[in-house]
XYZ file of C-alpha atoms in Angstrom:
649
model
C 0.000 0.000 0.000
C 1.258 3.460 -0.924
C 0.358 6.084 1.676
C -0.717 9.352 0.046
C -1.762 11.403 3.070
C -2.849 11.383 6.707
C -5.839 13.404 7.921
C -6.307 14.129 11.644
C -9.159 15.886 13.396
C -9.561 16.404 17.168
C -7.198 13.530 17.980
C -5.472 14.306 21.269
C -3.096 17.282 20.862
C -4.115 17.741 17.185
C -7.257 19.867 16.851
C -7.087 20.276 13.109
C -8.220 19.358 10.753
C -4.572 18.706 9.878
C -3.251 16.929 6.825
C 0.136 15.421 6.035
C 0.892 14.645 2.385
C 3.344 11.751 2.239
C 6.150 11.820 -0.316
C 6.700 9.005 -2.815
C 8.643 8.336 -6.003
C 12.200 9.619 -6.378
C 11.764 12.032 -3.483
C 10.244 9.466 -1.179
C 11.220 10.868 2.212
C 8.875 12.906 4.386
C 10.386 14.794 7.328
C 8.186 15.884 10.224
C 10.036 18.060 12.720
C 8.983 18.652 16.294
C 10.482 18.980 19.722
C 9.549 16.801 22.689
C 5.775 16.635 23.322
C 5.042 18.389 20.026
C 3.017 15.456 18.688
C 5.425 13.148 16.842
C 4.510 10.050 18.854
C 0.851 11.156 18.810
C 0.964 11.061 15.007
C 2.239 7.467 15.172
C -0.540 6.655 17.631
C -3.117 8.258 15.328
C -2.074 5.968 12.454
C -2.070 2.895 14.714
C -5.470 3.881 16.136
C -6.917 4.392 12.655
C -5.786 0.962 11.458
C -6.103 -1.167 14.604
C -7.927 0.901 17.278
C -4.862 0.657 19.531
C -2.133 3.086 20.552
C 1.452 2.517 21.623
C 0.803 3.319 25.262
C -2.365 3.253 27.327
C -3.082 6.935 27.848
C -5.192 8.210 30.733
C -6.306 11.365 28.904
C -9.416 11.347 26.766
C -8.777 10.721 23.089
C -10.553 13.902 21.988
C -8.767 17.242 21.868
C -9.228 19.115 25.143
C -9.581 22.553 23.516
C -12.227 21.268 21.078
C -14.087 19.749 24.015
C -13.898 23.103 25.818
C -15.317 24.869 22.743
C -18.141 22.349 22.251
C -21.500 23.225 23.823
C -23.396 20.740 25.983
C -25.627 18.682 23.700
C -23.377 19.175 20.662
C -21.295 16.499 18.944
C -17.509 16.255 19.020
C -15.973 14.041 16.333
C -12.516 12.457 16.569
C -11.389 11.317 13.156
C -8.275 9.937 11.489
C -8.168 9.017 7.799
C -5.409 7.369 5.786
C -5.485 7.928 2.031
C -3.670 5.105 0.250
C -3.244 3.381 -3.085
C -3.221 -0.407 -3.389
C -1.045 -2.502 -5.710
C -3.720 -2.374 -8.437
C -3.766 1.399 -8.412
C -7.090 1.712 -6.587
C -7.513 4.572 -4.140
C -8.212 3.254 -0.637
C -9.423 5.453 2.225
C -9.319 4.039 5.752
C -11.252 6.087 8.308
C -11.861 5.538 11.988
C -13.988 8.013 13.905
C -15.531 8.380 17.350
C -18.536 10.708 17.623
C -19.020 11.980 21.164
C -21.933 13.952 22.569
C -21.032 16.423 25.296
C -23.373 15.797 28.233
C -21.838 18.161 30.785
C -19.016 20.614 31.213
C -16.798 17.720 32.319
C -17.866 14.674 30.336
C -19.095 13.129 27.108
C -21.341 10.148 26.534
C -19.827 6.936 25.192
C -18.848 7.493 21.561
C -20.527 6.213 18.450
C -17.711 4.288 16.774
C -17.226 4.006 13.026
C -14.612 2.143 11.003
C -14.879 2.124 7.240
C -12.763 1.496 4.186
C -13.660 2.860 0.770
C -11.989 1.585 -2.375
C -12.246 3.581 -5.602
C -11.200 2.182 -8.972
C -11.269 5.608 -10.591
C -14.978 5.425 -11.312
C -16.935 4.026 -8.381
C -16.640 3.990 -4.609
C -16.873 0.550 -3.016
C -17.426 0.215 0.722
C -15.476 -2.766 2.018
C -17.931 -5.051 3.805
C -15.463 -6.433 6.328
C -12.891 -3.670 6.922
C -11.078 -5.535 9.740
C -10.486 -8.514 7.440
C -9.245 -6.183 4.717
C -6.689 -4.650 7.091
C -5.655 -8.089 8.333
C -4.958 -9.112 4.748
C -3.133 -6.005 3.545
C -1.641 -4.492 6.730
C -1.892 -7.167 9.460
C -1.533 -6.014 13.059
C 1.378 -8.407 13.653
C 3.441 -6.305 11.222
C 2.685 -2.969 12.892
C 6.090 -2.845 14.575
C 7.789 -3.251 11.184
C 6.502 -0.015 9.698
C 5.644 2.028 12.813
C 8.554 2.168 15.236
C 10.601 4.598 17.271
C 14.279 4.835 18.143
C 13.791 3.771 21.750
C 11.921 0.615 20.742
C 14.533 -0.179 18.110
C 17.331 -0.215 20.707
C 15.425 -3.006 22.487
C 14.316 -4.769 19.300
C 16.476 -7.872 19.693
C 15.420 -8.355 23.309
C 12.027 -9.574 22.125
C 11.349 -13.275 21.747
C 13.299 -14.494 18.702
C 10.532 -16.982 17.992
C 8.270 -14.004 17.383
C 10.877 -12.348 15.156
C 10.976 -15.510 13.058
C 7.185 -15.537 12.772
C 7.230 -11.858 11.828
C 9.853 -12.480 9.129
C 7.773 -15.290 7.648
C 4.643 -13.125 7.849
C 6.335 -10.179 6.136
C 7.699 -12.491 3.447
C 4.224 -14.041 3.090
C 5.630 -17.509 3.596
C 2.535 -18.170 5.662
C 0.573 -18.186 2.380
C 2.485 -21.279 1.267
C 1.706 -22.879 4.628
C -1.961 -22.045 4.127
C -1.898 -23.587 0.636
C -0.251 -26.728 1.994
C -2.744 -26.994 4.860
C -5.722 -26.437 2.560
C -4.551 -28.964 -0.049
C -3.760 -31.507 2.682
C -7.309 -31.134 3.991
C -8.707 -31.697 0.490
C -6.486 -34.763 0.008
C -7.851 -36.277 3.219
C -11.376 -35.610 1.971
C -10.618 -37.353 -1.329
C -9.072 -40.319 0.506
C -12.155 -40.568 2.727
C -14.364 -40.528 -0.373
C -12.121 -43.175 -1.920
C -12.820 -45.384 1.071
C -16.431 -45.788 -0.004
C -15.479 -47.718 -3.156
C -11.980 -49.008 -2.416
C -11.580 -49.194 1.381
C -8.303 -51.122 1.257
C -6.630 -48.513 -0.949
C -8.093 -45.728 1.171
C -6.750 -47.368 4.321
C -3.299 -47.638 2.753
C -3.418 -43.986 1.675
C -4.499 -42.950 5.161
C -1.621 -44.972 6.588
C 0.831 -43.383 4.126
C -0.529 -39.928 4.972
C -0.218 -40.595 8.713
C 3.341 -41.909 8.281
C 4.326 -38.820 6.304
C 2.783 -36.543 8.943
C 4.562 -38.445 11.710
C 7.864 -38.331 9.839
C 7.510 -34.600 9.264
C 6.721 -34.077 12.945
C 9.602 -36.317 14.088
C 12.045 -34.512 11.782
C 10.890 -31.111 13.031
C 11.250 -32.331 16.622
C 14.677 -33.771 15.793
C 15.859 -30.458 14.353
C 14.453 -28.653 17.369
C 16.366 -30.926 19.750
C 19.567 -30.494 17.732
C 19.141 -26.721 17.834
C 18.403 -26.961 21.534
C 21.671 -28.850 22.060
C 23.546 -26.259 20.017
C 22.086 -23.383 22.036
C 22.547 -25.145 25.371
C 26.122 -26.116 24.500
C 26.887 -22.501 23.607
C 25.396 -21.365 26.912
C 27.282 -24.113 28.728
C 30.596 -23.132 27.135
C 30.027 -19.505 28.069
C 29.378 -20.473 31.684
C 32.408 -22.787 31.726
C 34.531 -19.932 30.404
C 33.180 -17.619 33.098
C 33.813 -20.230 35.804
C 37.254 -21.322 34.538
C 39.238 -18.871 36.742
C 37.601 -20.381 39.827
C 38.925 -23.915 39.321
C 37.060 -27.171 39.782
C 35.150 -25.855 42.779
C 34.122 -22.217 42.169
C 32.663 -21.938 45.668
C 35.902 -23.133 47.323
C 37.277 -19.603 47.727
C 34.167 -18.595 49.686
C 34.257 -21.813 51.724
C 37.942 -21.185 52.555
C 37.089 -17.638 53.577
C 34.272 -18.841 55.842
C 36.588 -21.449 57.364
C 39.295 -18.829 57.950
C 36.743 -16.476 59.497
C 35.716 -19.253 61.885
C 39.373 -19.984 62.746
C 39.953 -16.253 63.214
C 36.977 -15.991 65.570
C 38.153 -19.067 67.524
C 41.666 -17.615 67.950
C 40.227 -14.231 68.870
C 38.087 -15.887 71.554
C 41.124 -17.830 72.829
C 43.123 -14.593 73.096
C 40.284 -12.926 74.990
C 39.946 -15.931 77.327
C 43.720 -16.163 77.878
C 43.964 -12.437 78.623
C 41.152 -12.725 81.150
C 42.927 -15.672 82.843
C 46.232 -13.814 82.804
C 44.703 -10.732 84.386
C 43.002 -12.864 87.043
C 46.305 -14.564 87.855
C 48.047 -11.198 88.153
C 45.217 -9.789 90.261
C 45.099 -12.809 92.576
C 48.875 -12.713 93.134
C 49.383 -8.956 93.047
C 49.908 -8.469 96.811
C 52.097 -11.549 97.037
C 54.236 -10.550 94.101
C 54.708 -6.898 94.948
C 54.881 -7.456 98.806
C 57.339 -10.318 98.659
C 60.592 -8.219 98.909
C 59.302 -6.322 101.954
C 57.958 -9.444 103.583
C 61.279 -11.148 102.985
C 63.168 -8.286 104.662
C 60.733 -8.278 107.582
C 61.190 -12.012 107.915
C 64.947 -11.647 107.906
C 64.680 -8.913 110.559
C 62.467 -11.173 112.628
C 64.987 -13.980 112.385
C 67.649 -11.578 113.586
C 65.457 -10.595 116.558
C 65.040 -14.240 117.370
C 68.769 -14.777 117.236
C 69.237 -11.737 119.510
C 66.769 -13.174 122.002
C 64.162 -10.498 121.645
C 61.676 -12.906 120.191
C 60.383 -14.524 122.142
C 61.449 -12.023 124.964
C 62.251 -13.303 128.507
C 61.068 -9.980 129.930
C 59.068 -7.202 128.431
C 60.409 -3.723 129.199
C 56.925 -2.575 130.186
C 56.708 -5.434 132.698
C 60.008 -4.469 134.348
C 58.839 -0.852 134.513
C 55.647 -2.031 136.171
C 57.695 -3.838 138.866
C 59.846 -0.766 139.518
C 56.822 1.471 139.782
C 54.983 -0.940 142.056
C 58.229 -1.617 143.977
C 57.061 -5.089 144.400
C 57.938 -8.311 142.685
C 55.250 -10.613 141.414
C 56.476 -13.083 143.983
C 55.543 -10.675 146.751
C 58.988 -9.481 147.728
C 59.498 -5.751 148.236
C 61.592 -3.849 145.743
C 62.509 -0.750 147.587
C 64.791 1.755 145.979
C 68.489 1.459 146.687
C 68.088 -2.180 147.585
C 70.179 -4.725 145.694
C 67.010 -6.322 144.284
C 65.681 -3.002 143.075
C 68.999 -2.082 141.471
C 69.143 -5.487 139.767
C 65.649 -5.053 138.279
C 66.463 -1.462 137.329
C 69.606 -2.601 135.539
C 67.603 -5.286 133.736
C 65.019 -2.645 132.738
C 67.686 -0.347 131.352
C 69.230 -3.185 129.307
C 65.918 -4.470 127.887
C 64.842 -3.129 124.448
C 61.412 -1.591 123.969
C 60.744 -4.088 121.187
C 60.154 -6.676 123.908
C 56.845 -4.927 124.580
C 55.508 -6.140 121.164
C 57.453 -9.346 120.869
C 54.322 -11.502 120.906
C 52.699 -9.363 118.202
C 55.872 -9.485 116.138
C 56.019 -13.221 116.605
C 52.444 -13.619 115.341
C 53.181 -11.248 112.429
C 56.253 -13.244 111.522
C 54.124 -16.351 111.573
C 51.679 -14.791 109.125
C 54.529 -13.604 106.919
C 55.911 -17.112 106.939
C 52.469 -18.435 105.994
C 52.116 -15.890 103.164
C 55.578 -16.637 101.867
C 54.846 -20.347 102.045
C 51.879 -19.678 99.647
C 53.912 -17.627 97.143
C 53.482 -19.048 93.568
C 56.834 -20.604 93.062
C 56.127 -21.164 89.257
C 54.652 -17.683 88.680
C 57.464 -16.511 86.423
C 57.336 -19.661 84.303
C 53.520 -19.479 84.088
C 53.648 -15.802 83.193
C 56.200 -16.473 80.463
C 54.124 -19.411 79.169
C 51.038 -17.206 78.882
C 53.019 -14.461 77.154
C 54.402 -16.986 74.664
C 50.937 -18.443 73.991
C 49.455 -14.963 73.483
C 52.248 -14.077 71.070
C 51.677 -17.302 69.122
C 47.914 -16.695 68.930
C 48.408 -13.098 67.808
C 50.792 -14.331 65.091
C 48.214 -16.896 63.927
C 45.495 -14.220 63.980
C 47.597 -11.823 61.873
C 48.408 -14.592 59.406
C 44.719 -15.488 59.001
C 43.794 -11.823 58.612
C 46.352 -11.548 55.803
C 44.907 -14.642 54.104
C 41.383 -13.235 54.409
C 42.564 -9.919 52.954
C 44.140 -11.685 49.974
C 40.948 -13.693 49.438
C 38.869 -10.521 49.638
C 41.024 -8.970 46.922
C 40.348 -12.005 44.710
C 36.660 -12.018 45.595
C 36.321 -8.305 44.816
C 37.407 -9.104 41.254
C 35.085 -12.085 40.938
C 31.396 -12.848 40.925
C 29.362 -12.742 44.096
C 28.542 -16.058 45.822
C 24.951 -15.681 44.630
C 26.054 -15.130 41.020
C 28.445 -18.077 41.216
C 25.728 -20.323 42.633
C 23.392 -19.179 39.863
C 26.083 -19.838 37.254
C 26.699 -23.313 38.697
C 22.954 -24.011 38.758
C 22.693 -22.783 35.160
C 25.653 -25.007 34.270
C 23.861 -28.027 35.727
C 20.589 -26.991 34.050
C 22.111 -26.679 30.571
C 23.934 -29.969 31.025
C 20.644 -31.644 32.007
C 18.909 -30.104 28.986
C 21.673 -31.422 26.715
C 21.296 -34.889 28.239
C 17.506 -34.724 27.814
C 17.887 -33.617 24.180
C 20.396 -36.401 23.482
C 17.936 -38.954 24.834
C 15.152 -37.367 22.768
C 17.347 -37.464 19.656
C 18.001 -41.165 20.172
C 14.282 -41.811 20.573
C 13.343 -39.658 17.553
C 15.973 -41.263 15.311
C 14.553 -44.675 16.205
C 11.018 -43.430 15.502
C 12.111 -41.958 12.158
C 13.817 -45.212 11.195
C 10.776 -47.311 12.143
C 8.298 -44.899 10.531
C 10.389 -44.779 7.327
C 10.341 -48.586 7.118
C 6.594 -48.590 7.694
C 6.076 -45.911 5.026
C 8.190 -47.854 2.543
C 6.173 -50.984 3.261
C 2.822 -49.172 2.854
C 3.894 -47.534 -0.407
C 5.102 -50.859 -1.762
C 1.803 -52.504 -0.854
C -0.145 -49.581 -2.350
C 1.833 -49.733 -5.625
C 1.295 -53.510 -5.859
C -2.464 -53.062 -5.491
C -2.536 -50.198 -8.010
C -0.593 -52.358 -10.472
C -3.075 -55.184 -9.972
C -6.127 -52.957 -10.422
C -4.533 -50.997 -13.287
C -7.360 -48.455 -13.222
C -6.822 -44.822 -12.288
C -10.069 -42.987 -11.573
C -10.654 -39.275 -11.041
C -10.215 -39.551 -7.271
C -6.794 -41.120 -7.756
C -5.814 -38.224 -10.000
C -7.066 -35.703 -7.450
C -5.219 -37.439 -4.626
C -2.013 -37.632 -6.670
C -2.392 -33.994 -7.706
C -2.809 -32.922 -4.072
C 0.246 -34.975 -3.117
C 2.304 -33.279 -5.844
C 1.172 -29.838 -4.659
C 2.038 -30.661 -1.042
C 5.501 -31.936 -2.022
C 6.094 -28.875 -4.200
C 4.905 -26.575 -1.385
C 7.344 -28.174 1.050
C 10.212 -27.788 -1.399
C 9.257 -24.201 -2.267
C 8.820 -23.288 1.394
C 12.257 -24.652 2.302
C 13.908 -22.929 -0.665
C 12.271 -19.585 0.091
C 13.138 -19.790 3.782
C 16.800 -20.360 2.945
C 16.765 -17.667 0.263
C 15.101 -15.100 2.557
C 17.485 -15.971 5.382
C 20.571 -15.616 3.183
C 19.398 -12.367 1.588
C 18.408 -10.887 4.952
C 21.797 -11.768 6.446
C 23.658 -10.388 3.430
C 21.638 -7.150 3.232
C 21.774 -6.543 6.992
C 25.557 -7.048 7.030
C 26.085 -4.777 4.038
C 23.838 -2.032 5.403
C 25.237 -2.192 8.943
C 28.860 -2.086 7.791
C 28.159 1.003 5.706
C 26.263 2.802 8.483
C 28.560 1.891 11.344
C 31.847 3.769 11.451
C 33.891 1.261 13.488
C 35.597 -1.728 11.869
C 35.171 -3.808 15.037
C 32.499 -5.942 13.399
C 33.069 -7.988 10.267
C 29.550 -9.245 9.618
C 26.113 -9.990 11.016
C 25.182 -13.636 11.505
C 21.544 -14.749 11.602
C 20.825 -18.360 12.512
C 17.859 -20.453 11.375
C 15.766 -19.203 14.291
C 16.706 -15.598 13.474
C 18.893 -15.102 16.501
C 21.195 -12.254 15.502
C 24.868 -11.966 16.450
C 27.763 -9.675 15.594
C 30.835 -11.401 14.162
C 33.910 -9.407 15.180
C 37.033 -9.074 13.089
C 38.838 -11.551 15.368
C 36.134 -14.154 14.685
C 34.473 -13.955 18.090
C 30.716 -13.451 18.317
C 28.639 -11.010 20.345
C 24.884 -11.322 20.833
C 22.825 -8.460 19.409
C 21.773 -7.143 22.829
C 25.331 -6.620 24.162
C 26.803 -3.595 22.328
C 26.089 0.079 22.952
C 22.686 1.688 22.402
C 23.884 3.353 19.203
C 25.221 0.096 17.766
C 22.000 -1.750 18.653
C 19.923 0.971 16.996
C 22.075 0.837 13.860
C 21.698 -2.948 13.694
C 17.920 -2.787 14.198
C 17.574 -0.135 11.469
C 19.682 -2.276 9.133
C 17.722 -5.446 9.949
C 14.262 -3.909 9.594
C 14.927 -1.934 6.426
C 16.524 -5.047 4.887
C 13.524 -7.104 5.945
C 11.179 -4.482 4.509
C 12.900 -4.828 1.159
C 12.214 -8.576 1.220
C 8.632 -8.180 2.401
C 5.696 -9.426 0.391
C 3.801 -6.359 1.621
C 4.157 -2.807 0.367
C 4.722 -0.918 3.617
C 5.757 2.669 4.332
C 8.333 3.058 7.096
C 7.664 5.476 9.958
C 10.616 6.119 12.285
C 10.134 8.280 15.383
C 13.326 9.926 16.707
C 15.766 7.639 14.861
C 19.043 9.456 15.490
C 19.015 10.225 19.226
C 21.896 7.993 20.463
C 23.824 7.803 17.185
C 27.322 9.198 16.641
C 27.854 11.895 14.018
C 29.629 9.444 11.693
C 26.653 7.071 11.731
C 24.249 9.994 11.201
C 26.320 11.050 8.214
C 26.169 7.551 6.710
C 22.438 7.178 7.414
C 21.694 10.423 5.617
C 23.762 9.279 2.665
C 22.755 5.614 2.347
C 19.314 5.157 3.983
C 17.489 6.240 0.782
C 19.553 3.742 -1.209
C 18.916 0.779 1.082
C 15.187 1.431 1.436
C 14.880 1.452 -2.370
C 11.342 2.484 -3.378
C 9.921 2.392 0.166
C 8.290 5.528 1.533
C 10.190 6.846 4.557
C 8.576 9.135 7.125
C 11.069 10.515 9.644
C 9.733 12.161 12.805
C 12.672 14.114 14.142
C 13.733 16.668 16.696
C 15.421 19.843 15.509
C 18.851 18.723 16.736
C 18.489 15.463 14.775
C 17.537 17.070 11.479
C 20.747 19.022 11.158
C 24.362 18.876 10.043
C 25.634 16.277 7.585
C 22.547 14.093 7.977
C 20.299 16.929 6.766
C 22.738 17.830 4.010
C 22.973 14.256 2.693
C 19.289 13.377 2.850
C 17.775 16.690 1.682
C 17.810 15.771 -2.019
C 15.515 12.806 -1.280
C 12.959 14.820 0.721
C 9.615 15.301 -1.019
C 7.592 16.686 1.888
C 8.633 18.532 5.027
C 6.566 19.696 8.004
C 7.089 21.343 11.364
C 4.864 20.669 14.369
C 4.055 23.957 16.076
C 2.646 23.829 19.609
C 0.531 26.729 20.867
C -1.628 27.271 23.948
C -5.283 28.327 24.025
C -7.121 28.663 27.320
C -4.288 26.736 29.003
C -4.742 23.881 26.535
C -2.012 22.816 24.100
C -2.727 22.462 20.397
C -0.390 21.197 17.686
C -0.608 22.692 14.217
C 1.130 21.388 11.129
C 3.210 24.036 9.407
């Protein structure tokens, strides 16, 4: 379908009516300029809404223009309308219109809209209203292909993150390979009907044909399953090798480094607790023996002094000086004799008093004190010094062990800081085991399928031989036989054609994508683009290594997606215009330069509509692409009654 123009009325920020004429022919590029929130994405949504009644995002605002609603009186109608004026492959004019007619019921609300969707085809003479417009759209512009002609830069950067199975389906849909599948399915259904009819007159032949048909279906299914399992092994082996490569630096047991660290931490804590316990015991020993240790020299001297007093006869004392004084004062001996002064007895006692030391007064106390000192000294820890040295040595040894373990832990932490986390390693190991299990499961499935294929092939050969023998015997070929044989030939031809087209489309898509990407992209890091049978896309670097499409920078991913989609569009069985919203945002200047120069060449006769910001449509890109521009618009945003309106200038 060639898009001639887009008409918008009262759709969101567009009040209108506004009309965009779309360029075609030699100057096939239409540029629509607008800053953020000017209405570029809204234009894309308007086209999507017109065709499919859906928009890119679910928007909370009402679909009708707020200023138009404000200007509409209560009880009056407000019509939202988008029309696409197109031309089909036969040259017929086709107008697709979707409209919602609202009635304003209050200053704040409208009633539910009256919805209309119509398609008018004009052959140059008459207008023809398409009876089933949804079916018409599904045939000519199916919804599943929306993302291949309406897309924005942000979506393109994430393009290869979508399910590759869906990409494969989309490629086949765009290439209309599904039509061959439909032909095959339809003809197969008719063949079964003919075989069933054959059973009414020749049940044995019909039974053989049914058996042959079932064998062929089973074989086709088994072969598809076999290829799927082989692909599964290939994918799982690639994933397994990647994980093995990631885990290689960690040795046979990737978790060992963390287990060693945990063990060292436990040993460190045990030694730390031993040091604490030993220090407590040491302090208790010092505290318990403090008085003995620090009092020992004094006690020893006192003891020696006491021994000297004993040797001198003061301890124990024969007489205390105080006792002799008492006798002299009393002048009377304890025996009762008088001790008068100047008597020989008195003088004798007096002389004894004068010669007796005062220390004799406390001789008993000193004697007791010496006894206690002796007792204390008897309890002095004779091995204290050895025990103290032993504890010091043990503490030093434990501190050395602790420091050594701390150094080991530090070295492990350095290694761990450069490695995966324990959680990531466990996940990688679990993934490793999972992929290995999947490979084992696929290998078992392959063995089973190969046996089934072998047995089913033998059965098919036997049935065909039996069928040919019967046909030779009967030697009559009726119309049903011809129809059945004709259907079989069509099915076989469809299978061959389908396989050939799939390979041809794959090879062309890979070649075109590589060529386009290498011209757009300024770096020579990548040699080619590789697309496998399931349409998984990888970069092949100049050194031969491969990088999945989702790994490189945003700009590189966008360049690849642009290359892939425009290449695919060139191979499409549908005539589709290409709308690109904000295509250049993350791209380097060199890539912008190349896009401006080569995008028109690679898109061939496709219509290109570029919705761009002012800073995108500038510089070398603008200079290179200007000669291909047939239409150019600017989206101008103004405000009326605090409501924004976009006009097309």
